[in-house]
GROMACS .gro file of C-alpha atoms in nm:
model
  154
    1ALA     CA    1   7.066   2.192  -9.350
    2TRP     CA    2   7.129   2.180  -8.974
    3LEU     CA    3   6.789   2.020  -8.916
    4ILE     CA    4   6.855   1.760  -9.185
    5ARG     CA    5   7.194   1.676  -9.030
    6GLN     CA    6   7.023   1.632  -8.693
    7LYS     CA    7   6.768   1.395  -8.844
    8MET     CA    8   7.026   1.192  -9.035
    9GLY     CA    9   7.246   1.165  -8.726
   10GLY     CA   10   6.959   1.009  -8.535
   11ALA     CA   11   6.986   1.235  -8.229
   12VAL     CA   12   6.757   1.534  -8.199
   13GLU     CA   13   6.908   1.790  -7.968
   14GLN     CA   14   6.637   2.055  -7.997
   15ARG     CA   15   6.278   1.950  -8.059
   16ILE     CA   16   6.120   2.293  -8.097
   17VAL     CA   17   6.283   2.556  -8.318
   18PRO     CA   18   6.121   2.901  -8.329
   19MET     CA   19   6.095   3.041  -8.682
   20LEU     CA   20   6.059   3.419  -8.691
   21ALA     CA   21   5.986   3.654  -8.980
   22TYR     CA   22   6.154   3.993  -9.014
   23ALA     CA   23   6.104   4.265  -9.275
   24ASP     CA   24   6.478   4.335  -9.249
   25GLY     CA   25   6.649   4.008  -9.167
   26VAL     CA   26   7.000   4.155  -9.190
   27ALA     CA   27   6.918   4.422  -8.929
   28ALA     CA   28   6.743   4.160  -8.713
   29ILE     CA   29   7.053   3.942  -8.709
   30GLU     CA   30   7.269   4.239  -8.609
   31PHE     CA   31   7.029   4.336  -8.330
   32LEU     CA   32   6.970   3.985  -8.193
   33THR     CA   33   7.344   3.913  -8.179
   34THR     CA   34   7.430   4.248  -8.019
   35ALA     CA   35   7.139   4.287  -7.777
   36PHE     CA   36   7.040   3.933  -7.686
   37GLY     CA   37   7.370   3.749  -7.725
   38PHE     CA   38   7.286   3.517  -8.013
   39VAL     CA   39   7.563   3.402  -8.247
   40GLU     CA   40   7.487   3.352  -8.614
   41ASP     CA   41   7.566   3.013  -8.764
   42GLU     CA   42   7.691   3.170  -9.086
   43SER     CA   43   7.705   2.834  -9.264
   44GLU     CA   44   7.324   2.831  -9.253
   45ARG     CA   45   7.262   3.176  -9.407
   46TYR     CA   46   7.085   3.195  -9.741
   47THR     CA   47   7.075   3.541  -9.896
   48ALA     CA   48   6.824   3.598 -10.176
   49GLU     CA   49   6.916   3.780 -10.497
   50ASP     CA   50   6.763   4.102 -10.364
   51GLY     CA   51   6.986   4.088 -10.054
   52SER     CA   52   6.710   3.982  -9.817
   53ILE     CA   53   6.752   3.691  -9.579
   54GLY     CA   54   6.588   3.376  -9.718
   55HIS     CA   55   6.705   3.175  -9.418
   56ALA     CA   56   6.937   3.228  -9.122
   57GLU     CA   57   7.002   3.051  -8.794
   58LEU     CA   58   7.112   3.204  -8.467
   59VAL     CA   59   7.236   3.011  -8.164
   60LEU     CA   60   7.227   3.092  -7.794
   61ALA     CA   61   7.365   2.842  -7.541
   62GLY     CA   62   7.335   2.564  -7.797
   63GLU     CA   63   6.971   2.639  -7.887
   64ARG     CA   64   6.865   2.770  -8.229
   65ILE     CA   65   6.614   3.004  -8.379
   66MET     CA   66   6.556   3.046  -8.750
   67LEU     CA   67   6.462   3.368  -8.923
   68ALA     CA   68   6.385   3.496  -9.270
   69THR     CA   69   6.219   3.773  -9.466
   70PRO     CA   70   5.917   3.599  -9.621
   71ASN     CA   71   5.834   3.859  -9.888
   72PRO     CA   72   5.836   4.236  -9.946
   73ASP     CA   73   5.481   4.274  -9.808
   74TYR     CA   74   5.563   4.129  -9.464
   75GLU     CA   75   5.535   4.362  -9.168
   76GLY     CA   76   5.635   4.279  -8.813
   77PRO     CA   77   5.413   4.333  -8.511
   78GLY     CA   78   5.558   4.678  -8.441
   79ARG     CA   79   5.471   4.810  -8.782
   80HIS     CA   80   5.137   4.627  -8.789
   81LYS     CA   81   5.015   4.790  -8.468
   82GLU     CA   82   5.077   5.134  -8.622
   83HIS     CA   83   4.768   5.092  -8.843
   84CYS     CA   84   4.566   4.819  -8.672
   85ASP     CA   85   4.355   4.904  -8.369
   86SER     CA   86   4.314   4.538  -8.272
   87ALA     CA   87   4.690   4.477  -8.270
   88ARG     CA   88   4.742   4.794  -8.065
   89LYS     CA   89   4.491   4.664  -7.810
   90TRP     CA   90   4.630   4.311  -7.777
   91LEU     CA   91   4.985   4.441  -7.750
   92ASP     CA   92   4.891   4.690  -7.475
   93ASN     CA   93   5.039   4.483  -7.190
   94PRO     CA   94   5.384   4.389  -7.061
   95TRP     CA   95   5.355   4.018  -7.142
   96VAL     CA   96   5.483   3.830  -7.442
   97ILE     CA   97   5.221   3.781  -7.712
   98ASP     CA   98   5.329   3.536  -7.986
   99GLY     CA   99   5.689   3.563  -7.875
  100VAL     CA  100   5.976   3.358  -7.743
  101PHE     CA  101   6.078   3.271  -7.387
  102VAL     CA  102   6.453   3.227  -7.341
  103ARG     CA  103   6.613   3.088  -7.027
  104VAL     CA  104   6.935   3.269  -6.933
  105ASP     CA  105   7.196   3.209  -6.663
  106ASN     CA  106   7.234   3.572  -6.548
  107LEU     CA  107   6.921   3.782  -6.595
  108GLU     CA  108   7.065   4.109  -6.468
  109SER     CA  109   7.364   4.092  -6.702
  110HIS     CA  110   7.145   3.995  -6.997
  111TYR     CA  111   6.900   4.276  -6.921
  112ALA     CA  112   7.180   4.536  -6.898
  113LYS     CA  113   7.327   4.426  -7.233
  114ALA     CA  114   6.986   4.429  -7.405
  115LYS     CA  115   6.895   4.770  -7.267
  116ALA     CA  116   7.234   4.917  -7.365
  117ALA     CA  117   7.185   4.784  -7.720
  118GLY     CA  118   6.850   4.961  -7.752
  119ALA     CA  119   6.599   4.686  -7.681
  120ALA     CA  120   6.260   4.832  -7.591
  121ILE     CA  121   6.206   4.708  -7.237
  122ILE     CA  122   5.837   4.640  -7.180
  123ARG     CA  123   5.871   4.473  -6.841
  124GLU     CA  124   6.154   4.548  -6.601
  125PRO     CA  125   6.321   4.256  -6.420
  126ASP     CA  126   6.066   4.110  -6.183
  127GLU     CA  127   5.974   3.793  -5.994
  128PRO     CA  128   5.608   3.736  -6.083
  129GLY     CA  129   5.580   3.408  -5.890
  130VAL     CA  130   5.632   3.171  -6.184
  131GLY     CA  131   5.965   3.023  -6.073
  132PHE     CA  132   6.170   3.261  -6.286
  133ARG     CA  133   6.298   3.614  -6.247
  134ILE     CA  134   6.202   3.766  -6.584
  135TYR     CA  135   6.210   4.071  -6.804
  136SER     CA  136   6.042   4.133  -7.139
  137ALA     CA  137   6.164   4.329  -7.438
  138GLU     CA  138   6.069   4.409  -7.794
  139ASP     CA  139   6.317   4.395  -8.077
  140PRO     CA  140   6.314   4.677  -8.337
  141GLU     CA  141   6.040   4.508  -8.542
  142GLY     CA  142   5.818   4.457  -8.238
  143HIS     CA  143   5.869   4.085  -8.174
  144ARG     CA  144   5.841   4.018  -7.803
  145TRP     CA  145   6.100   3.827  -7.607
  146MET     CA  146   6.084   3.718  -7.245
  147PHE     CA  147   6.406   3.624  -7.071
  148GLY     CA  148   6.407   3.433  -6.746
  149GLN     CA  149   6.647   3.301  -6.486
  150ALA     CA  150   6.523   3.007  -6.282
  151GLN     CA  151   6.482   3.080  -5.913
  152PRO     CA  152   6.582   2.830  -5.645
  153ALA     CA  153   6.295   2.624  -5.506
  154GLU     CA  154   6.189   2.726  -5.159
   0.00000   0.00000   0.00000
């Protein structure tokens, strides 16, 4: 509904909207709001008859992500790598693979909040020479997130 309102209003604020799948959408919403600072737009939540999340939208600094539980057979990357050697191999690094990069204003504060909420930190705060101070984390279902604070130009 939000996307339709944007289109009808003529102005598109956000051109790319990540859509993420979670086996337990309710738990994902709780984690993403607590650990990463998202706020749920509750007017956009659709709960299926079985209690799973058919659609939800979370907002951080005016930017949205969408999430849902596609079907009972879905498994996130964390669960998938438990029985798939290939997934275990391609996830054996501290970088984000099929994940989301989020720009934040205060990386150290964001990192501390995420770590305190139980995010699995896969890369400690670092300046890898890409113009951002970054850290990477996995949520409980194994989706990878990279958070970065822009560094002043030299």
